[in-house]
Coordinates of C-alpha atoms and ligand atoms in Angstrom, one line a residue:
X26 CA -55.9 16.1 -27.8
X27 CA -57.3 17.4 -24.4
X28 CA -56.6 16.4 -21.0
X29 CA -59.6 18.8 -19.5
X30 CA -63.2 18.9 -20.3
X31 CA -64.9 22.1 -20.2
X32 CA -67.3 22.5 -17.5
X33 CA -70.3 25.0 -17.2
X34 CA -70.3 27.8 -14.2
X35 CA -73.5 26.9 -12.3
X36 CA -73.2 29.4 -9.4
X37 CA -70.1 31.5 -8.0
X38 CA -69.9 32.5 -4.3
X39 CA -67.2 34.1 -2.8
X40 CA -64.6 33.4 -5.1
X41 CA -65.2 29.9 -5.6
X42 CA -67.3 28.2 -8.5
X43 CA -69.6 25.4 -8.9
X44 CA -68.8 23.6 -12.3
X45 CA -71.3 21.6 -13.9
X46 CA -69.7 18.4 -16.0
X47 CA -72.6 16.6 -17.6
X48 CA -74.6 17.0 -14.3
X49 CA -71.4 16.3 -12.3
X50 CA -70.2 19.6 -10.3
X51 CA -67.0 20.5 -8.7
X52 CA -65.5 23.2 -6.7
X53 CA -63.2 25.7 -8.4
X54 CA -61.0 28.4 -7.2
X55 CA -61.5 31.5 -9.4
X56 CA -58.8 34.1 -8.7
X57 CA -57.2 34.2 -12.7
X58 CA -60.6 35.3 -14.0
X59 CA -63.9 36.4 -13.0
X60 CA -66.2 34.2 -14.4
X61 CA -70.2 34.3 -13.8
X62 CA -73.0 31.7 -14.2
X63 CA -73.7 30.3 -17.5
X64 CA -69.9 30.6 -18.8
X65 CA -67.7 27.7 -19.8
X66 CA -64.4 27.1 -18.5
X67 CA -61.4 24.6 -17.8
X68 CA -60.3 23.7 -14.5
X69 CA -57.3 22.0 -12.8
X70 CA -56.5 20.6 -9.7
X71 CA -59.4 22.9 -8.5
X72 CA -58.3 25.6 -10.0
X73 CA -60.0 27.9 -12.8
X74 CA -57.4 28.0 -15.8
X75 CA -59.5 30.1 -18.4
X76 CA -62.8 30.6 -19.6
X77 CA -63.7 29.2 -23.2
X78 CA -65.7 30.6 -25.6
X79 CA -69.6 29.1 -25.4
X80 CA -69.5 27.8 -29.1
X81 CA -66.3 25.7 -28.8
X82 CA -67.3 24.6 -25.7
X83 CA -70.3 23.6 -26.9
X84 CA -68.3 21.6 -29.9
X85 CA -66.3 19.9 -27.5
X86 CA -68.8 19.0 -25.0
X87 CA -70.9 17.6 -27.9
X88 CA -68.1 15.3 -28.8
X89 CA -66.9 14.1 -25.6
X90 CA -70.7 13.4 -24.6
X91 CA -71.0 9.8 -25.2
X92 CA -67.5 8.7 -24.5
X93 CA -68.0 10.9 -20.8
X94 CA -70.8 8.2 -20.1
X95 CA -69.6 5.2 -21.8
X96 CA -66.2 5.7 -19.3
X97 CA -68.2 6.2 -16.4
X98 CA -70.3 3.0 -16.9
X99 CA -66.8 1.1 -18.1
X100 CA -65.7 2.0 -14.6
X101 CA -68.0 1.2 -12.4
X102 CA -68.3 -2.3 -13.9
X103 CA -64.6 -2.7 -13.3
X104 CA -64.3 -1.6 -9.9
X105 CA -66.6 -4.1 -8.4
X106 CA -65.4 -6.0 -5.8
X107 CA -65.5 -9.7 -6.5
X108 CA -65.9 -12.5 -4.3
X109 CA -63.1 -12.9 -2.3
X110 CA -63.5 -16.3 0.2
X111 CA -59.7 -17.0 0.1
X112 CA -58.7 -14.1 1.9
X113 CA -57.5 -14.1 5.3
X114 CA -59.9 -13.7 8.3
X115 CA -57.9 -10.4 9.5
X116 CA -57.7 -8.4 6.5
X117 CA -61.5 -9.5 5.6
X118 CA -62.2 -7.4 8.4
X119 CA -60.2 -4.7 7.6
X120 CA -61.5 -4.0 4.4
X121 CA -64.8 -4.0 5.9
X122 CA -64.0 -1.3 7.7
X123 CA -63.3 0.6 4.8
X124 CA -66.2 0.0 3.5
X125 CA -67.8 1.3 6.3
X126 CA -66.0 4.3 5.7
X127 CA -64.4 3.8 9.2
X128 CA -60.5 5.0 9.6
X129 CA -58.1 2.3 10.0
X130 CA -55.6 2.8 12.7
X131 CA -51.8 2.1 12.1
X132 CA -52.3 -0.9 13.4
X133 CA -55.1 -1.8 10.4
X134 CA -52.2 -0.4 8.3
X135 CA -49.5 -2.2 9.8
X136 CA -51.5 -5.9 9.2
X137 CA -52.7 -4.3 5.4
X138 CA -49.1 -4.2 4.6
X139 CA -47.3 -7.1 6.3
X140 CA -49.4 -9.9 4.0
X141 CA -47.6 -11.7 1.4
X142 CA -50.5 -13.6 0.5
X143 CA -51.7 -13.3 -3.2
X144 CA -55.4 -13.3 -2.4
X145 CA -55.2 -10.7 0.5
X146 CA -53.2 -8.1 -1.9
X147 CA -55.7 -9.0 -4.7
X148 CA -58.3 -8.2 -2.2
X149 CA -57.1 -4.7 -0.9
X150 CA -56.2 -3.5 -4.5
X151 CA -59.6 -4.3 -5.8
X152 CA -61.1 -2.7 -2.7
X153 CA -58.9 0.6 -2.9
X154 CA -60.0 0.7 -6.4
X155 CA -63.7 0.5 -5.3
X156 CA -63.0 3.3 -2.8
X157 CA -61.3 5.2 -5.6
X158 CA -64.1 5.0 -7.9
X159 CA -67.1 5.5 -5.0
X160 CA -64.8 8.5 -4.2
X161 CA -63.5 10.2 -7.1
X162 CA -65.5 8.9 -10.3
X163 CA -63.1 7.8 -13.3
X164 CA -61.4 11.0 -13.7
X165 CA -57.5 10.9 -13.9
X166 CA -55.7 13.8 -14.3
X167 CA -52.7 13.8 -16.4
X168 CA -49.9 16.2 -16.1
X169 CA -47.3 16.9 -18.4
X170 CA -43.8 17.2 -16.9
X171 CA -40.7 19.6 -18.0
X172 CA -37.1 18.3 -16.7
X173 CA -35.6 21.7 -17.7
X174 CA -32.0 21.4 -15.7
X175 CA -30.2 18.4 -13.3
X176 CA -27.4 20.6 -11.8
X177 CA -28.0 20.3 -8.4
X178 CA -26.4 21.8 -5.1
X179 CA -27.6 18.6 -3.3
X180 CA -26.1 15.5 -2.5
X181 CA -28.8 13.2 -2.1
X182 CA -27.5 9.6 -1.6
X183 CA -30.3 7.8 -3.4
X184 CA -30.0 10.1 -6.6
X185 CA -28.2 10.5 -9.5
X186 CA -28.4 13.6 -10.9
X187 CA -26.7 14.4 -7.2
X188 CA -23.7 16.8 -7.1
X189 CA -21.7 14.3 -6.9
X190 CA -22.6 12.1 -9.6
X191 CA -20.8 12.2 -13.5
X192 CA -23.6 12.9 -15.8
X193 CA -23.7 14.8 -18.0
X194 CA -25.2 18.1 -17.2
X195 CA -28.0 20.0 -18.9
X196 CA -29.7 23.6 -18.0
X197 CA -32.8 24.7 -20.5
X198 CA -32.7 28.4 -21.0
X199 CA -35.6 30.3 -20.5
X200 CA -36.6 30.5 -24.1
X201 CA -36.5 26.7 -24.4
X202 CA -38.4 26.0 -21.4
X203 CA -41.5 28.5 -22.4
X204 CA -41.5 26.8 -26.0
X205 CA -41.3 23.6 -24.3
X206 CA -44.7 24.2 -22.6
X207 CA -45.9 25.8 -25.5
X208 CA -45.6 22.8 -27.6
X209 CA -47.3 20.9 -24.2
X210 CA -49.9 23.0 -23.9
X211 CA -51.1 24.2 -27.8
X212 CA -49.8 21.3 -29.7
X213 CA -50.0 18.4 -27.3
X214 CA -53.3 19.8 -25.3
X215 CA -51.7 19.5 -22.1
X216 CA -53.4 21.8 -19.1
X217 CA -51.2 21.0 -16.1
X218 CA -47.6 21.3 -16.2
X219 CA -44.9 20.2 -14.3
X220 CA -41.3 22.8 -13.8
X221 CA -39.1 20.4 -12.5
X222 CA -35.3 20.8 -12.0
X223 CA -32.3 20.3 -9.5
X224 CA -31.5 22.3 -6.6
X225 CA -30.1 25.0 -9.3
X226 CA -29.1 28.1 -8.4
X227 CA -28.4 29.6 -11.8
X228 CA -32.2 29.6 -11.6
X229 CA -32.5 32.8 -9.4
X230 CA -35.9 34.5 -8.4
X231 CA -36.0 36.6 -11.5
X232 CA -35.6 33.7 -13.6
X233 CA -38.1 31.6 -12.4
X234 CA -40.4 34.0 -11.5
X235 CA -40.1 35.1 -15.7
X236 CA -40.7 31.8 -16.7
X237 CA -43.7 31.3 -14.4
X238 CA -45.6 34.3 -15.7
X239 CA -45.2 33.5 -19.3
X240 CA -46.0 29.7 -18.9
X241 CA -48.9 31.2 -17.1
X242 CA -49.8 32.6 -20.1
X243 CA -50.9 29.5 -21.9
X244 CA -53.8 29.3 -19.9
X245 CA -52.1 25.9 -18.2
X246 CA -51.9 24.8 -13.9
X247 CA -48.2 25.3 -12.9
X248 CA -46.6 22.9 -11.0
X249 CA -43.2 24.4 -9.8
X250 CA -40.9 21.4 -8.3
X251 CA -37.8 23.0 -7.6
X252 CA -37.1 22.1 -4.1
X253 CA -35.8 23.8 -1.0
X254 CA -36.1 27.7 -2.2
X255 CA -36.9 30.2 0.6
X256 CA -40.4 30.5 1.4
X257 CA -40.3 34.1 -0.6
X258 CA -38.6 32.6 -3.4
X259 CA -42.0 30.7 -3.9
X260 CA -44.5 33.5 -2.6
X261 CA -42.9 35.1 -5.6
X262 CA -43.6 32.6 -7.8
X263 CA -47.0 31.8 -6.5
X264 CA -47.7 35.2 -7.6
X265 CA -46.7 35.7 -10.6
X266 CA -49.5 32.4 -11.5
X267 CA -48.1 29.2 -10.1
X268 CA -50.7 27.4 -8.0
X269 CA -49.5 24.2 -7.4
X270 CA -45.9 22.2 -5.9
X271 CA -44.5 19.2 -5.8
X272 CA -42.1 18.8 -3.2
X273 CA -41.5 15.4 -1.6
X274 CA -40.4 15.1 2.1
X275 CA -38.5 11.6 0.9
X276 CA -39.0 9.8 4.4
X277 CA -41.0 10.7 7.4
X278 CA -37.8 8.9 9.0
X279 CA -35.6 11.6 10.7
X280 CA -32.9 9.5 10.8
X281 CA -32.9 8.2 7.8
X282 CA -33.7 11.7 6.0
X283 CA -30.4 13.0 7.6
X284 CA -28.3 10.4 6.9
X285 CA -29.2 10.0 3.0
X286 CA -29.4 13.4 2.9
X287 CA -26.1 14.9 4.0
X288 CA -26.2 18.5 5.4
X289 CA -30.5 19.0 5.4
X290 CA -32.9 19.0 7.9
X291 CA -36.4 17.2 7.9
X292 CA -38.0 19.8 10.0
X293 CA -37.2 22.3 7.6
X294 CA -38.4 20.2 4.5
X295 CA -41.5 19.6 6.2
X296 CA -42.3 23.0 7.3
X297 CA -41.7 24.7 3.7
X298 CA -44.3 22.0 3.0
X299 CA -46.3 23.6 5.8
X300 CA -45.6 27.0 4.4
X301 CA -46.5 26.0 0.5
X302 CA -49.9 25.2 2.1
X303 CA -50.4 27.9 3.9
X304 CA -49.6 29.9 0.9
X305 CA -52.3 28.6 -0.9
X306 CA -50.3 26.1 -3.5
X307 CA -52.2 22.9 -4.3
X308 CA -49.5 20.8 -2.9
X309 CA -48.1 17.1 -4.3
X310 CA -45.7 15.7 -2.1
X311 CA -44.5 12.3 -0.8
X312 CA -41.9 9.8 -0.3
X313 CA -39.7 7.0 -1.9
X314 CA -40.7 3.4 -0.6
X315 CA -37.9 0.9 -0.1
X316 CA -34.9 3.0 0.7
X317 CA -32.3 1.1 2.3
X318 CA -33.3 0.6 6.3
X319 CA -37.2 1.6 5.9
X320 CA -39.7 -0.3 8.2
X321 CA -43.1 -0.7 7.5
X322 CA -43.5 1.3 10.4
X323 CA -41.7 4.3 8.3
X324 CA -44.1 3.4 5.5
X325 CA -46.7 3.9 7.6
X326 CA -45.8 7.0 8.9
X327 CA -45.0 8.2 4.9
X328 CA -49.2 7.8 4.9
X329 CA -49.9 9.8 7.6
X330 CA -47.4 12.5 7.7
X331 CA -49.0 13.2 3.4
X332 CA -51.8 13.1 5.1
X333 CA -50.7 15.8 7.9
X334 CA -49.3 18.0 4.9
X335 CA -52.6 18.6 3.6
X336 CA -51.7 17.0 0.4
X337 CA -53.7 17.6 -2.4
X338 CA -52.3 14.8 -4.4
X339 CA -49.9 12.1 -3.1
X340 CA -46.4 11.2 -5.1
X341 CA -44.8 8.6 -3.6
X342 CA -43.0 5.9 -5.7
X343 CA -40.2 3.0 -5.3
X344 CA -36.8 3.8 -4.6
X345 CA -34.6 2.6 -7.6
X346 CA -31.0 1.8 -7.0
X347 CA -28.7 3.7 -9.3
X348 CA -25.3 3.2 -10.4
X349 CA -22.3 5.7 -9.5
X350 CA -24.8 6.6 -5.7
X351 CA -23.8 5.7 -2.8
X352 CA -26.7 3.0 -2.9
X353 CA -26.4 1.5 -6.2
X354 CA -26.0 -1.9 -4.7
X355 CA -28.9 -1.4 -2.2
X356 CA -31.9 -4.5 -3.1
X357 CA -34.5 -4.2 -5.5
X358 CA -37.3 -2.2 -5.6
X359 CA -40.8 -4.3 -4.1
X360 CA -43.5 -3.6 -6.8
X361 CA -46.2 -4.9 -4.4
X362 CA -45.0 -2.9 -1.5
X363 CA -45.8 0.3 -3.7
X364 CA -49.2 -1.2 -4.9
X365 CA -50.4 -2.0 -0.9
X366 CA -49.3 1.9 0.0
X367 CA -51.0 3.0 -2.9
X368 CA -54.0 1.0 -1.3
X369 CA -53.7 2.1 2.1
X370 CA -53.0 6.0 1.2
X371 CA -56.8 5.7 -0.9
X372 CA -57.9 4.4 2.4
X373 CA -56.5 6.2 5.0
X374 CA -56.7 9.9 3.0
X375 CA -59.9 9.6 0.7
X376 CA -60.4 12.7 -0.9
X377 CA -56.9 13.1 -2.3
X378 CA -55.3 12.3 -5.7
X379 CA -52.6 9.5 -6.0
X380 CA -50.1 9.7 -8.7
X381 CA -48.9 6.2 -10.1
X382 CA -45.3 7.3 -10.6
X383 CA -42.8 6.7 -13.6
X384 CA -40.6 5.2 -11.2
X385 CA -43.4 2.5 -10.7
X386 CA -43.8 1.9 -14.4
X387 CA -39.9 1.6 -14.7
X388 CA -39.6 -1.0 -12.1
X389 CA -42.7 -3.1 -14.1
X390 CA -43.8 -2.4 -17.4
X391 CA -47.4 -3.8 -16.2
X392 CA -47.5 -1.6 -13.3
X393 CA -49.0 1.3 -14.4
X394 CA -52.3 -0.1 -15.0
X395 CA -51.7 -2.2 -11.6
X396 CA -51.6 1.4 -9.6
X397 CA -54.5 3.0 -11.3
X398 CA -56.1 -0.4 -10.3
X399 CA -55.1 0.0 -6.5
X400 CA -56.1 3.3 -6.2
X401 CA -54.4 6.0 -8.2
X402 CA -55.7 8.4 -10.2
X403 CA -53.2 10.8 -11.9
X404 CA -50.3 10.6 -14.2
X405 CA -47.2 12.0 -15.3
X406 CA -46.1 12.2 -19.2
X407 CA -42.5 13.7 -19.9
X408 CA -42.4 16.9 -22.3
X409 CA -38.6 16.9 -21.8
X410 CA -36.8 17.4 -25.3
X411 CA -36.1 14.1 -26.2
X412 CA -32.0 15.6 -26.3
X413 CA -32.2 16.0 -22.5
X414 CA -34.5 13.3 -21.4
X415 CA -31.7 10.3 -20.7
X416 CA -29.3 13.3 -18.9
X417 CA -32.3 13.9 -16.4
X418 CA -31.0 10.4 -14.9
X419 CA -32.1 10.5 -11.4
X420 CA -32.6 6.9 -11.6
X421 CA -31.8 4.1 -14.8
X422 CA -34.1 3.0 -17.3
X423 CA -37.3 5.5 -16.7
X424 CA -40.0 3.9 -19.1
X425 CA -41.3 6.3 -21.8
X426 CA -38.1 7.5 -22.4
X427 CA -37.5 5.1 -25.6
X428 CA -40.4 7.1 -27.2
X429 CA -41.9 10.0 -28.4
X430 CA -43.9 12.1 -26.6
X431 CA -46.4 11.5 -28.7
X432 CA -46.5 7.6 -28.6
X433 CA -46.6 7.8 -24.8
X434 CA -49.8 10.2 -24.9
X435 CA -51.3 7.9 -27.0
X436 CA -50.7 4.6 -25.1
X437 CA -51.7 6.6 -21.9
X438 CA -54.8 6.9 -23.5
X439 CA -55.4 3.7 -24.7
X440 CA -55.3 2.5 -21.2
X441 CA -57.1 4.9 -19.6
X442 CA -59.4 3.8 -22.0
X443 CA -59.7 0.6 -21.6
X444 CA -60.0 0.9 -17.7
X445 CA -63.2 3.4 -18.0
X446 CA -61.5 6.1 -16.9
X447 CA -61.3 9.9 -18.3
X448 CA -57.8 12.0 -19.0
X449 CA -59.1 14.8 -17.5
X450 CA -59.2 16.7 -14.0
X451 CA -62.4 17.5 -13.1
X452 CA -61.5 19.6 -10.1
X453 CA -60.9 19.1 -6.4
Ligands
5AD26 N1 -35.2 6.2 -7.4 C1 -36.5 6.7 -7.5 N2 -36.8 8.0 -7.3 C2 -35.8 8.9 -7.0 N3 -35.8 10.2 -6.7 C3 -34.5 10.6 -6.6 N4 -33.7 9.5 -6.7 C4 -34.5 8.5 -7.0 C5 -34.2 7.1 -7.2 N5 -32.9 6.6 -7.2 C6 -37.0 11.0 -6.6 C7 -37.0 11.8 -5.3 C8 -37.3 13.2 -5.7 C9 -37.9 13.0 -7.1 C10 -37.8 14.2 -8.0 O1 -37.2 11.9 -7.6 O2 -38.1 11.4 -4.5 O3 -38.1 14.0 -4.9

C-alpha cells in the first residue's frame, strides 16, 4: 500500500525542487537529501522524504499510471456544480464571489453560516468542493497517527484524557513507539506520521528528541503533536528531522480559552504557533466547533485567526461531550456546522489543506465522505496498538476504533476511490 506517489526532479533551485507527477509539478523542500534533476523521489506536505531508486520508481509509476488519470477525470466530474435555482438570493451571491475568486468578508462568512436551509448548505458544500478541486486537484493526503501516552499535566474541561479524569492511563516506551511507526511506515506504506500524546512530562527533550531521529529514519514526515513544550524543546526536535506540528489553539475566544482551560494563556498558545512557523514546521492547527458558549462570530474568527497562523493544513473538528468532564452534559455536536466551516475555511484560505477529523466521522458515520465533499482534503488513520486505542479517550466512541488498522486503510481507500480522489500528497 502507498500513500505517496513518486514524482520526478525536473529542476532544483536554491534548495527547493520542482516535482514532476505525470506532467503535474509541485514545490518541494529539499534539506534531508540533495537531490538533482532526473531523480525520483517521495514528498510530503512539501517536504522531500527520500529519493527512490529510478527502477522501482519506474515500477510504481507504471502501475499507478491509469488509476492517476482515471481519479483525476472521476473528480472533476463530481465536483461540478449543479443547478442550484432554490437557493437563496443572498448566498447565490456569495458563492459567486467565490467563484470570482474574490475574498469574502466576515460578513459573507457570517450569512454563509447562519442558513439553515437545505438547499443553501447543499449549495456551498458543492461549491467549496469545486474550489477544492479547481485548487488542489484530487490529491488527499493521509496521515497515520500514533497515540503513544494520555497522561497529561492539563486540565482541559472539554477532554477526557484531562488530569483529572479516571481513565486508565497508558505511556508507550520508546521502543514501542519506533516499532509502532515501523509497522506504519514498512508494513502499512504510511509516509506521514503523527506523535501525538498528552502534556507528558516523563517525555523529556532527550526522549523525544530519540524517538524523532529514529522515526526519522524510515524515510517518513513527522508530525510531533505534543502541545505546550518550550520553543527549544521543539527547535530540538525540529532538528533532529521533524518538519511538521499539529498544535490546535482550541478557540480564538480568549475568554472562553481561559475559562475551559484553567491556568493557560491564549497569547502564549498562539505565539508558540507563531514560533513553530517561524521555525520552519509545516504547521496543522485549529479549533473545536461547538464548545459550550461559542458564537458564530467565534467561529468565524477560528477561520481567520488559522488563517493568521500560516497554517499549512487546517484541523478543526466538533467538540464531543464526554462523560466524567466538566461538560459531559453540554448539547450535541452540529454536524452541519462543521461541514459549513469546512466550506468557508476552503473559501476564505485557498491554498491550504483541511483535514476531515475522526471527531467528525464519530459524530456521523456518513460524514467523512460529507467533509471531503465540502472541502477537505486530508485524513487521519490511527496506528495506535489496538491495546491502547480505547484508553486514548479524549472523547467517547471515536469511529475506527472497532477495527483493525488494516480494515480502516482499506475502507479509506475505497472511498477515496469512489470520490476520484488519490491517497497521496503531492506536495504543497
Ligand atoms: N471532543 C472533540 N475533540 C476534543 N479534543 C479534546 N477533547 C475533545 C472532545 N471532547 C481535541 C482538542 C485537542 C485534540 C488533540 O483533541 O482539540 O487539541
Amino acid at each position: 500500500m502507498c500513500y505517496a506517489i513518486p514524482g520526478r526532479v525536473a529542476e532544483v533551485k536554491d534548495g527547493v525542487a520542482v516535482v514532476d507527477y505525470f506532467g503535474e509539478k509541485r514545490n518541494v523542500l529539499c534539506d534531508f537529501a540533495d537531490v538533482r534533476k532526473g531523480e525520483y523521489v517521495y514528498a510530503q506536505g512539501g517536504v522531500l522524504i527520500s529519493k527512490i531508486p529510478e527502477k522501482e520508481a519506474v515500477e510504481i509509476l507504471e502501475a499507478w499510471k491509469e488509476k492517476f488519470f482515471e481519479l483525476k477525470e472521476l473528480d472533476r466530474t463530481t465536483s461540478k456544480i449543479h443547478e442550484n435555482a432554490d437557493a437563496s438570493g443572498n448566498i447565490l451571491q456569495i458563492l459567486q464571489k467565490v467563484n470570482r475568486n474574490q475574498e469574502l468578508g466576515k460578513k459573507d462568512a457570517l450569512e454563509l453560516l447562519g442558513t439553515d436551509d437545505g438547499e443553501d448548505i447543499k449549495l456551498i458544500m458543492e461549491t467549496a468542493n469545486n474550489v477544492r478541486q479547481k485548487d488542489h486537484d484530487n490529491a488527499c493526503c493521509v496521515h497515520g497517527i500514533l497515540e503513544f501516552s494520555n497522561y497529561c499535566t492539563q486540565d482541559c474541561m472539554y477532554c477526557g484524557i484531562r488530569k483529572g479524569s479516571s481513565v486508565k492511563r497508558y505511556r508507550m516506551t520508546p521502543e514501542e513507539i519506533i516499532d509502532a511507526a515501523r509497522h506504519a511506515s514498512k508494513e502499512l506504506g504510511f509516509k506521514a506520521l503523527v506523535l501525538q500524546s498528552g502534556e507528558d512530562p516523563w517525555y523529556d527533550d532527550e526522549k523525544l528528541e530519540r524517538i524523532v531521529r529514529e522515526v526519522r529514519r524510515l524515510d517518513v514526515l513527522i508530525f510531533v503533536s505534543i502541545g505546550m513544550r518550550p520553543k527549544e524543546t521543539y527547535k530540538r526536535l525540529y532538528d533532529a528531522g521533524a518538519r511538521a506540528a499539529l498544535l490546535r489553539f482550541e478557540t480564538s475566544n480568549k475568554d472562553l480559552f481561559e475559562k475551559l482551560r484553567p491556568g493557560t494563556k491564549l497569547e502564549d498558545r498562539v505565539q508558540l504557533i507563531r514560533d513553530l512557523n517561524d521555525m520552519g514546521y509545516v504547521v496543522a492547527t485549529g479549533f473545536l466547533t461547538g464548545l459550550p458558549g461559542e458564537t458564530n462570530e467565534d467561529l468565524v474568527n477560528n477561520i481567520l485567526l488559522t488563517k493568521e497562523l500560516g497554517a499549512d493544513m487546517y484541523s478543526f473538528g466538533p467538540f464531543i461531550p464526554t462523560d466524567g468532564t466538566p461538560l459531559q452534559s453540554e448539547s450535541k455536536p452540529d454536524v452541519d456546522r462543521v461541514l459549513k466551516a469546512t466550506a468557508l475555511a476552503r473559501f476564505m484560505d485557498r491554498k491550504s489543506k483541511i483535514l476531515v477529523t475522526t471527531a467528525l466521522e464519530t459524530v456521523d458515520k456518513g460524514a467523512k465522505k460529507k467533509g471531503l465533499m465540502s472541502g477537505g482534503n486530508s485524513l487521519m488513520i490511527n496506528i495506535t496498538p489496538s491495546k491502547y486505542r480505547d484508553l486514548y479517550r479524549i472523547y467517547p466512541g471515536k469511529a475506527g476504533n472497532d477495527k483493525k488498522t488494516e480494515e480502516n486503510i482499506n475502507d479509506t481507500i475505497e472511498l477515496l476511490y469512489s470520490l476520484g480522489r488519490a491517497p497521496t500528497d503531492l506536495g504543497l
